[in-house]
PDB file of C-alpha atoms and ligand atoms in Angstrom:
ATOM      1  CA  UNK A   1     137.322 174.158  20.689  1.00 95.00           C
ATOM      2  CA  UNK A   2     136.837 171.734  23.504  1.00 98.00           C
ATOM      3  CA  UNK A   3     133.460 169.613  23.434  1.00 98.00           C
ATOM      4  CA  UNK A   4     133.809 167.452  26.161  1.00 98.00           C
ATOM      5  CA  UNK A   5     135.192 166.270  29.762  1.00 98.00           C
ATOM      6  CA  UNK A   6     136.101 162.753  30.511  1.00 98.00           C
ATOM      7  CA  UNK A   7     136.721 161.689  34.020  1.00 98.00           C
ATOM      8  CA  UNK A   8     138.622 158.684  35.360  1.00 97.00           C
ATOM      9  CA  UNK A   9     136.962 157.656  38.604  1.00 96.00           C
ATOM     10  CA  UNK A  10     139.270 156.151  41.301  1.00 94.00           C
ATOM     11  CA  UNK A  11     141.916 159.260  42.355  1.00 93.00           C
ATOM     12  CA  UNK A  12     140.111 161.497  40.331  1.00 97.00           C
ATOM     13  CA  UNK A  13     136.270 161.639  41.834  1.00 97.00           C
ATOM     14  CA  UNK A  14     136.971 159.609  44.463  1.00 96.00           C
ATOM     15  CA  UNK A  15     139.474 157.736  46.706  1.00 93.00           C
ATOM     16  CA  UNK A  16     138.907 154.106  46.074  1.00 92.00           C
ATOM     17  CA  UNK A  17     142.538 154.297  44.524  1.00 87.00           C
ATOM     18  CA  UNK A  18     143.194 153.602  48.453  1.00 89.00           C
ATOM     19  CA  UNK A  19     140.675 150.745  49.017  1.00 93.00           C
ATOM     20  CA  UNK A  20     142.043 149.531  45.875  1.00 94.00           C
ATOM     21  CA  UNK A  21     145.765 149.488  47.596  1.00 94.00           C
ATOM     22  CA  UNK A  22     144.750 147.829  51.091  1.00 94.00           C
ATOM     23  CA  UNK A  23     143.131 144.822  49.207  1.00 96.00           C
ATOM     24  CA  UNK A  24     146.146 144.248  47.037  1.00 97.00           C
ATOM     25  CA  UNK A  25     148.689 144.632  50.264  1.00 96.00           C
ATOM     26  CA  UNK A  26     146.823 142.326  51.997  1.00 96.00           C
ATOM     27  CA  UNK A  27     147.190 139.748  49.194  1.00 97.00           C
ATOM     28  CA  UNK A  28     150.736 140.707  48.569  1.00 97.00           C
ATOM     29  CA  UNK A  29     151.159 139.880  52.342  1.00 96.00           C
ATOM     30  CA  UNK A  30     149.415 136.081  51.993  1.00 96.00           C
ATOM     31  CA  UNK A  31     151.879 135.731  49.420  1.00 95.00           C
ATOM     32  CA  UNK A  32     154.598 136.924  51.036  1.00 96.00           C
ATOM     33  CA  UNK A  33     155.354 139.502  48.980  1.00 96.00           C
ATOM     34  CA  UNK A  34     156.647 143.228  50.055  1.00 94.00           C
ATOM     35  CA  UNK A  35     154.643 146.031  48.337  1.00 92.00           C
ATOM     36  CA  UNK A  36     155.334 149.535  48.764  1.00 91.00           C
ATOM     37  CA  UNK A  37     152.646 152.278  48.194  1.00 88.00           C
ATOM     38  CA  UNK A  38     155.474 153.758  45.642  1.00 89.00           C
ATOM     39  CA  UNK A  39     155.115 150.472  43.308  1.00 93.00           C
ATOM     40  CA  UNK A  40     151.117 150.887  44.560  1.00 92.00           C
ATOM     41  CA  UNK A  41     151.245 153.748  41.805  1.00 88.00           C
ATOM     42  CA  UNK A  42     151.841 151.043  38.561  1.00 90.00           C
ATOM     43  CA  UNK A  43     148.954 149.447  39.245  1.00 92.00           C
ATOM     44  CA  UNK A  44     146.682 152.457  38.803  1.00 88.00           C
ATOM     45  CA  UNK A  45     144.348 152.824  35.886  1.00 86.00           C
ATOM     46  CA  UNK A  46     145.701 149.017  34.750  1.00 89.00           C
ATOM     47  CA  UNK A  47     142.816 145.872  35.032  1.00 91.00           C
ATOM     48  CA  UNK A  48     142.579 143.694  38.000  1.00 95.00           C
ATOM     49  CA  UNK A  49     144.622 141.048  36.169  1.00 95.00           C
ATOM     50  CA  UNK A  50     147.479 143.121  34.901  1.00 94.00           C
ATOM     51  CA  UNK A  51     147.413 144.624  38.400  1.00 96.00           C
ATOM     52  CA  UNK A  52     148.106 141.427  39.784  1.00 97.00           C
ATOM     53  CA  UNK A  53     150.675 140.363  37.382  1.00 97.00           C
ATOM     54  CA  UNK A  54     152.863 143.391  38.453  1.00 96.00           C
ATOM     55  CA  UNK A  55     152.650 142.267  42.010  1.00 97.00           C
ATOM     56  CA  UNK A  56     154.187 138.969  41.526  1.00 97.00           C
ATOM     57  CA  UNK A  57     156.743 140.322  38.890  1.00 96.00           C
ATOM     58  CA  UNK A  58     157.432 142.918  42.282  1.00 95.00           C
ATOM     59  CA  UNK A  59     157.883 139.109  44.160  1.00 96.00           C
ATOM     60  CA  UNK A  60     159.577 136.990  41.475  1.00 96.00           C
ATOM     61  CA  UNK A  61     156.666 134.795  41.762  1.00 95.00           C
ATOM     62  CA  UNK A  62     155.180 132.641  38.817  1.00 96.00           C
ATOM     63  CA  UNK A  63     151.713 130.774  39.085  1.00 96.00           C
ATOM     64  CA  UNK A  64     148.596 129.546  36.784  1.00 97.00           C
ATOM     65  CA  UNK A  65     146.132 131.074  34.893  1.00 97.00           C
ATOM     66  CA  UNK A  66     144.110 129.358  37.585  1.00 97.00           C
ATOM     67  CA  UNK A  67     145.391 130.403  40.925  1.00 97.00           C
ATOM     68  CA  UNK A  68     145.952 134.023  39.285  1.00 98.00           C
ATOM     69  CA  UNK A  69     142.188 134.183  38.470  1.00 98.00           C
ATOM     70  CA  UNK A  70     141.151 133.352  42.057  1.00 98.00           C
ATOM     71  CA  UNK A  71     143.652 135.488  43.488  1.00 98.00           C
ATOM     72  CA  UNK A  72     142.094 138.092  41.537  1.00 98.00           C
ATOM     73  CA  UNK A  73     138.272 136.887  42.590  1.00 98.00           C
ATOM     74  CA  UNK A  74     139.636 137.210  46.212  1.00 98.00           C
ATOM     75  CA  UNK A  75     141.182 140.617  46.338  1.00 98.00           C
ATOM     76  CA  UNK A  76     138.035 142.068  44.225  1.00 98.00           C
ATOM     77  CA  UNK A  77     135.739 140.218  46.956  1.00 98.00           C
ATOM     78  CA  UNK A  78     137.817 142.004  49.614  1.00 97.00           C
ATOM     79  CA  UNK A  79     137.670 145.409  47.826  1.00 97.00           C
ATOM     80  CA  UNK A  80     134.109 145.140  47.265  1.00 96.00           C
ATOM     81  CA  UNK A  81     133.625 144.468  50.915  1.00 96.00           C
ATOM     82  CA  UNK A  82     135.633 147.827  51.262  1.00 95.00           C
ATOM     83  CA  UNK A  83     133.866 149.877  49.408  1.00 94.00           C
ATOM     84  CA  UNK A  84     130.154 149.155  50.318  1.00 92.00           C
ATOM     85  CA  UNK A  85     130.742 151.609  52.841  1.00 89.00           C
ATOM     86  CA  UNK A  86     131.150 154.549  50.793  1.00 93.00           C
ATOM     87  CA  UNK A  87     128.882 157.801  50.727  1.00 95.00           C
ATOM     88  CA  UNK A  88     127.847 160.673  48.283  1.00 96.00           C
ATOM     89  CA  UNK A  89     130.331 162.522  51.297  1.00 96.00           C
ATOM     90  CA  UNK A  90     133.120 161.241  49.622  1.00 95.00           C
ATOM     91  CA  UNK A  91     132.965 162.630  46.366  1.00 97.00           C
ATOM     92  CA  UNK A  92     136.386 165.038  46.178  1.00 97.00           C
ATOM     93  CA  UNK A  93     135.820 168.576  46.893  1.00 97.00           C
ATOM     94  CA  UNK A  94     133.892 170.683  44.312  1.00 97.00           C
ATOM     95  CA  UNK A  95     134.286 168.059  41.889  1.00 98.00           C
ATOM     96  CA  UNK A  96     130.139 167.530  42.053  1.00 97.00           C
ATOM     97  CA  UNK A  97     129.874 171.221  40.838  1.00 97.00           C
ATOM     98  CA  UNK A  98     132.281 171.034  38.384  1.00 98.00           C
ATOM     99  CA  UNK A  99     130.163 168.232  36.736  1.00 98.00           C
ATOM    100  CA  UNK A 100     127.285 170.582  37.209  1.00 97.00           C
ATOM    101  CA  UNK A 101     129.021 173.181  35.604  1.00 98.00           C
ATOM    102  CA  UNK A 102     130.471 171.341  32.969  1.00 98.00           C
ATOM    103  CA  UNK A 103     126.558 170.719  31.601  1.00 97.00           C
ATOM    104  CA  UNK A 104     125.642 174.066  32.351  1.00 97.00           C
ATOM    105  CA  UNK A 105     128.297 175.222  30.103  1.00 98.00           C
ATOM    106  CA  UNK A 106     127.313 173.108  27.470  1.00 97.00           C
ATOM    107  CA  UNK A 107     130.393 170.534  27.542  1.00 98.00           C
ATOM    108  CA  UNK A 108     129.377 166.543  26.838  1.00 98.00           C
ATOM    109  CA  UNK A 109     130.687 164.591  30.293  1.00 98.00           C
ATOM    110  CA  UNK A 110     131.633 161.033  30.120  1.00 98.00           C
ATOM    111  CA  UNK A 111     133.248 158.500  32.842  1.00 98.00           C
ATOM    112  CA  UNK A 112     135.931 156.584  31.772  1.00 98.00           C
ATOM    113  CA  UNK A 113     137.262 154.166  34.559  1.00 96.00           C
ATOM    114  CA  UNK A 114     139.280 150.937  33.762  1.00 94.00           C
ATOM    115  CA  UNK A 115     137.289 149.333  37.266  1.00 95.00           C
ATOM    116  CA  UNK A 116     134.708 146.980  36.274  1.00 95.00           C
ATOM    117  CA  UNK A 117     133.193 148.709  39.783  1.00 96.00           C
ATOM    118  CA  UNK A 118     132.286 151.880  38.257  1.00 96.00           C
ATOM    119  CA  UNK A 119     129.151 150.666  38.128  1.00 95.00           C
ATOM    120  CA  UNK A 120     128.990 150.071  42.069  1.00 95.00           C
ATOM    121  CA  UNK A 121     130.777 153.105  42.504  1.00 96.00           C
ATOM    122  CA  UNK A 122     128.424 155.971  40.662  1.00 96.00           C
ATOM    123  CA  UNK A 123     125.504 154.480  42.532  1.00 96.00           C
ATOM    124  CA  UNK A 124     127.243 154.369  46.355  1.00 96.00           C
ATOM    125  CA  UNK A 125     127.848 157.993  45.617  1.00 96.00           C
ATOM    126  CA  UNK A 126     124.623 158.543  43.461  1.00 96.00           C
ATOM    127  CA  UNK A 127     126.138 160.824  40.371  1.00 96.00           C
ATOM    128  CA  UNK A 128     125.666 158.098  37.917  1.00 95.00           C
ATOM    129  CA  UNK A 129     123.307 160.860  36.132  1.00 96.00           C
ATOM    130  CA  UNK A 130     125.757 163.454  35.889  1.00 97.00           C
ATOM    131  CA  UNK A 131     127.482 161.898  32.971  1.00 98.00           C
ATOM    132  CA  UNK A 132     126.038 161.553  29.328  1.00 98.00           C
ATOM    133  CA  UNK A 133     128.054 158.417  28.739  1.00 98.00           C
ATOM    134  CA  UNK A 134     129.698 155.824  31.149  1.00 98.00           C
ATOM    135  CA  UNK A 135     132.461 153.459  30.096  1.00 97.00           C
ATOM    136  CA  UNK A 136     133.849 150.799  32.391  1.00 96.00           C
ATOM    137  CA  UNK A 137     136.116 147.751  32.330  1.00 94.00           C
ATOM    138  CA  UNK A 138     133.168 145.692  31.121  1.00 95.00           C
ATOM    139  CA  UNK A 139     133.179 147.192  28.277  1.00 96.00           C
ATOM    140  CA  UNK A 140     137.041 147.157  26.822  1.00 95.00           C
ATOM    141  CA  UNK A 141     139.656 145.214  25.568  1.00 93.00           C
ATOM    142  CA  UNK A 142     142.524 146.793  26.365  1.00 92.00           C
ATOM    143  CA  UNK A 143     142.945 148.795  29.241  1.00 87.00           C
ATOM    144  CA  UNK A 144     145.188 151.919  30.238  1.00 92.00           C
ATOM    145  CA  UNK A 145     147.736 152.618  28.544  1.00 95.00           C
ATOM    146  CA  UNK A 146     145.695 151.823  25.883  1.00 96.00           C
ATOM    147  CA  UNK A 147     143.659 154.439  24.141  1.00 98.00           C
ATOM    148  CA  UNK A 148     140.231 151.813  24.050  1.00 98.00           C
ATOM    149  CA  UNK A 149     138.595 153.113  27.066  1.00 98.00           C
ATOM    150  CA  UNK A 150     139.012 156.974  25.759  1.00 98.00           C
ATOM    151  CA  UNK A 151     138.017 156.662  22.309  1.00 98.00           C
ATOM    152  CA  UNK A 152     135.133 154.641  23.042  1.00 98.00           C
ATOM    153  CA  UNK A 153     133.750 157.358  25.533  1.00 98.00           C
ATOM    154  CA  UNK A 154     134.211 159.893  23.178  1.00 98.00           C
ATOM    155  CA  UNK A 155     132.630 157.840  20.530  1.00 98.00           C
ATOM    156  CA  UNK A 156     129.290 157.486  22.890  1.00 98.00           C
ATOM    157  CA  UNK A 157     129.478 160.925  22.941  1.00 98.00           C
ATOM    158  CA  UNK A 158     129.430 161.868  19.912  1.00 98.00           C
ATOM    159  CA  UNK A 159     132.552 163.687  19.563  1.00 98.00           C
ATOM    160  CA  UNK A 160     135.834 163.548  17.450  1.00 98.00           C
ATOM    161  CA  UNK A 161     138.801 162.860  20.371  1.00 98.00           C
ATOM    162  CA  UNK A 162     140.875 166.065  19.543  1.00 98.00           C
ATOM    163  CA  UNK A 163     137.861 168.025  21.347  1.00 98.00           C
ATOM    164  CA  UNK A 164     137.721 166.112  24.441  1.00 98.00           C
ATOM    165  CA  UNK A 165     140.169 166.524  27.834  1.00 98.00           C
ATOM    166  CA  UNK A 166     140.428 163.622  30.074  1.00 98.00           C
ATOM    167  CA  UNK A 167     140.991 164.062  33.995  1.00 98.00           C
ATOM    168  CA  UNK A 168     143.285 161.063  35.054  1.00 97.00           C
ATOM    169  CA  UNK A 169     145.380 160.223  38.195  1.00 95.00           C
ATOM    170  CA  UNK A 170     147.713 157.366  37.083  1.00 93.00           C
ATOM    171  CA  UNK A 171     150.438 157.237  34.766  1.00 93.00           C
ATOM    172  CA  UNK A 172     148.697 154.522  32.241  1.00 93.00           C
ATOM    173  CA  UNK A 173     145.964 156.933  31.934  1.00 96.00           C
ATOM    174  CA  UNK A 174     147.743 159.877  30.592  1.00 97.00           C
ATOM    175  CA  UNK A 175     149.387 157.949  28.296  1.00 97.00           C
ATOM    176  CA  UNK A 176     146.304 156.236  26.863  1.00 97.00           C
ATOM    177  CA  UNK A 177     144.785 160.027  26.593  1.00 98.00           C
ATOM    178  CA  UNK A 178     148.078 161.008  24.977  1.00 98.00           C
ATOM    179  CA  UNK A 179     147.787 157.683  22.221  1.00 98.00           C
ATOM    180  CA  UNK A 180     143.908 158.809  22.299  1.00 98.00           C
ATOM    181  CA  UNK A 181     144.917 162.398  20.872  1.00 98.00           C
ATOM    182  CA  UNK A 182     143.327 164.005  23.637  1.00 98.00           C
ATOM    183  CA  UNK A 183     144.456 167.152  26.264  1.00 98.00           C
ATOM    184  CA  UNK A 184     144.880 165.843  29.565  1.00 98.00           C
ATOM    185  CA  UNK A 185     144.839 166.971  33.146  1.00 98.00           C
ATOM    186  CA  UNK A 186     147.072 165.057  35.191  1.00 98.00           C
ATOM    187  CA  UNK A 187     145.721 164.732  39.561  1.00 97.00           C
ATOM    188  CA  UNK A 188     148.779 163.948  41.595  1.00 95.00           C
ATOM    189  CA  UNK A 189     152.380 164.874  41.271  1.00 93.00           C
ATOM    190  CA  UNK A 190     154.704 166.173  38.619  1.00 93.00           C
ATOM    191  CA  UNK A 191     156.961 162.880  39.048  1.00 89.00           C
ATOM    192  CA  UNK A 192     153.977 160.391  38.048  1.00 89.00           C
ATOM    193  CA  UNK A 193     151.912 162.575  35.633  1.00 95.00           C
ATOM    194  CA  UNK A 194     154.518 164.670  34.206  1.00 94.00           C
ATOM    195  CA  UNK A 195     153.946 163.712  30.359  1.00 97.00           C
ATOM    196  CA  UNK A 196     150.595 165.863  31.149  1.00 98.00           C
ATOM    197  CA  UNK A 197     149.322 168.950  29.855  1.00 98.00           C
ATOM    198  CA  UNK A 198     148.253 170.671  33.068  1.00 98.00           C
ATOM    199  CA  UNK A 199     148.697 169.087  36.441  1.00 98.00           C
ATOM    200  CA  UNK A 200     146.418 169.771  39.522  1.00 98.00           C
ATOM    201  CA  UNK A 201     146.619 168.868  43.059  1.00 97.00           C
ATOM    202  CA  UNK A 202     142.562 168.390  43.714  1.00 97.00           C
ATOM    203  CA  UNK A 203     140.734 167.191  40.209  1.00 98.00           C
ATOM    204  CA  UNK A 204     138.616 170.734  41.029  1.00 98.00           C
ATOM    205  CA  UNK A 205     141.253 172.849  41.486  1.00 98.00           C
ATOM    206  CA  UNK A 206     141.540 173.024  37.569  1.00 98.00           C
ATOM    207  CA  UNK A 207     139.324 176.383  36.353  1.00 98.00           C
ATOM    208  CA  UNK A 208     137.169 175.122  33.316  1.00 98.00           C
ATOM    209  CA  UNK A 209     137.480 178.528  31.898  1.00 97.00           C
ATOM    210  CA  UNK A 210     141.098 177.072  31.320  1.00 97.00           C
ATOM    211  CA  UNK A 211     140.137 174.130  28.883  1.00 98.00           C
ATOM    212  CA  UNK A 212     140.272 175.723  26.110  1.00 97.00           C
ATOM    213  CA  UNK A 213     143.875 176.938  26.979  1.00 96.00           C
ATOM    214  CA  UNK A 214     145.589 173.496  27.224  1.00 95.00           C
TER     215      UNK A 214
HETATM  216  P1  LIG B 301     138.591 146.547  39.287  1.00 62.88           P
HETATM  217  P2  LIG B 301     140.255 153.878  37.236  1.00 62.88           P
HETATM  218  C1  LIG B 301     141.130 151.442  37.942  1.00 62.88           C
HETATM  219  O1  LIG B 301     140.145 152.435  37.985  1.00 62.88           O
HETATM  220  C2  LIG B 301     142.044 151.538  39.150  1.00 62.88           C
HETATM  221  O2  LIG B 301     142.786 152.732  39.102  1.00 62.88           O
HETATM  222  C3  LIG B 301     143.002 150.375  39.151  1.00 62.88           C
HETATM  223  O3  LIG B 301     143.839 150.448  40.275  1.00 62.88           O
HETATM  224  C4  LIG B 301     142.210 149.066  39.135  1.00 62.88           C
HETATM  225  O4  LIG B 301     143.078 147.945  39.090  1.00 62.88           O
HETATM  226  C5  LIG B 301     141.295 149.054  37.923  1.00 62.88           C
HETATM  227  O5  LIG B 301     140.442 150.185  37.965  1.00 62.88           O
HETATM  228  C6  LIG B 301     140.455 147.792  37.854  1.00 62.88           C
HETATM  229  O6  LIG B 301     139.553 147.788  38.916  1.00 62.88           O
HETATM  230  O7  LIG B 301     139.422 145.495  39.930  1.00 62.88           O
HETATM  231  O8  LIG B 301     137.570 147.193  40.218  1.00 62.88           O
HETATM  232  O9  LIG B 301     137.951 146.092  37.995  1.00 62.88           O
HETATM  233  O10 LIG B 301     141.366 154.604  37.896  1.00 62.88           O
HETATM  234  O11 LIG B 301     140.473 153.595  35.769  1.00 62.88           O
HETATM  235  O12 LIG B 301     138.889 154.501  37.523  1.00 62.88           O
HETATM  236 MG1  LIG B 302     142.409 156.480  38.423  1.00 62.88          MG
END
């Protein structure tokens, strides 16, 4: 019997997966290094560092911990720039009365986003209060694939992981569902998200009436 919902948040509430892409091609660029929106896709769910680390792997280019960290400050100051403009607007369709629904229901609702942003995020779009529990990338070790981020959420929840379904839009995020023991719903495509148990177009396109069915 499911008990509870966790959400990603970039791709899955919201499209900051795309601010997230524009600040890392514009560094790639600076560095000189082609990056295709295809190899954009390996980046999501990972941590700012990792994310950068897969970039110059893309470029065959090595540098210190030192320059890596303030490439990484940079592109984050960029992004941040990016996403001050966001609005409650934004929120994917129907996914604000899904979350409504969810509580109505009963189910436990917790945020589970590698972005040490979230925080920013929830209050440009001022839904920070529709979850019981938030977890961010301030607040793990390991992120995507690795199971940290989900079993902590479902640990602030209160719940065992075999009763919680994650939403998640990136390949490292089903997988760290999967090593989490959870049911996922994968947003996006078959090719990506494939080792999913459901897969929706639109995170609200998926009928909670289903969970239980997964
Ligand atoms: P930041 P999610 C992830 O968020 C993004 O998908 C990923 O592309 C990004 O690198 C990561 O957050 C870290 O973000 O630089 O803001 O800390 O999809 O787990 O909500
Ligand atoms: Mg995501």
């Amino acid at each position: 019997m499911i008990k509870a919902v966790i959400f990603d948040l970039d791709g899955v509430i919201v499209d900051t997966a795309h601010y997230h892409y524009v600040a890392w091609q514009r560094l790639a660029k600076e560095l000189g290094i082609s990056f295709t929106e295809k190899e954009n896709e390996r980046l999501k769910g990972v941590s700012r560092m990792h994310s950068l680390e897969i970039i110059l792997e893309i470029g065959g280019v090595t540098l210190s911990q030192a320059k890596k960290e303030e490439l990484a400050t940079k592109k984050n100051s960029w992004f941040v720039e990016y996403i001050e403009a966001i609005r409650p607007e934004e929120i994917f369709k129907g996914v604000k009365e899904m979350l409504q629904e969810l509580r109505t229901q009963g189910f436990r609702v917790a945020l589970a986003s590698s972005s040490k942003n979230a925080e920013t995020v929830l209050r440009l779009l001022q839904i920070k209060n529709m979850f019981d529990a938030v977890v961010d990338g301030t607040m793990i070790k390991n992120s995507k694939p690795d199971p940290e981020i989900f079993l902590l959420a479902a640990s602030k929840l209160g719940v065992s992981p075999d009763v919680c379904v994650v939403f998640e839009d990136a390949e490292a995020g089903v997988e760290a569902a999967l090593a989490a023991g959870m049911k996922c719903v994968g947003v996006g495509s078959a090719d990506q998200l494939g080792k999913a148990h459901a897969i929706v177009k639109s995170t609200a396109d998926f009928p909670i009436s289903k969970l239980n069915s997964l």
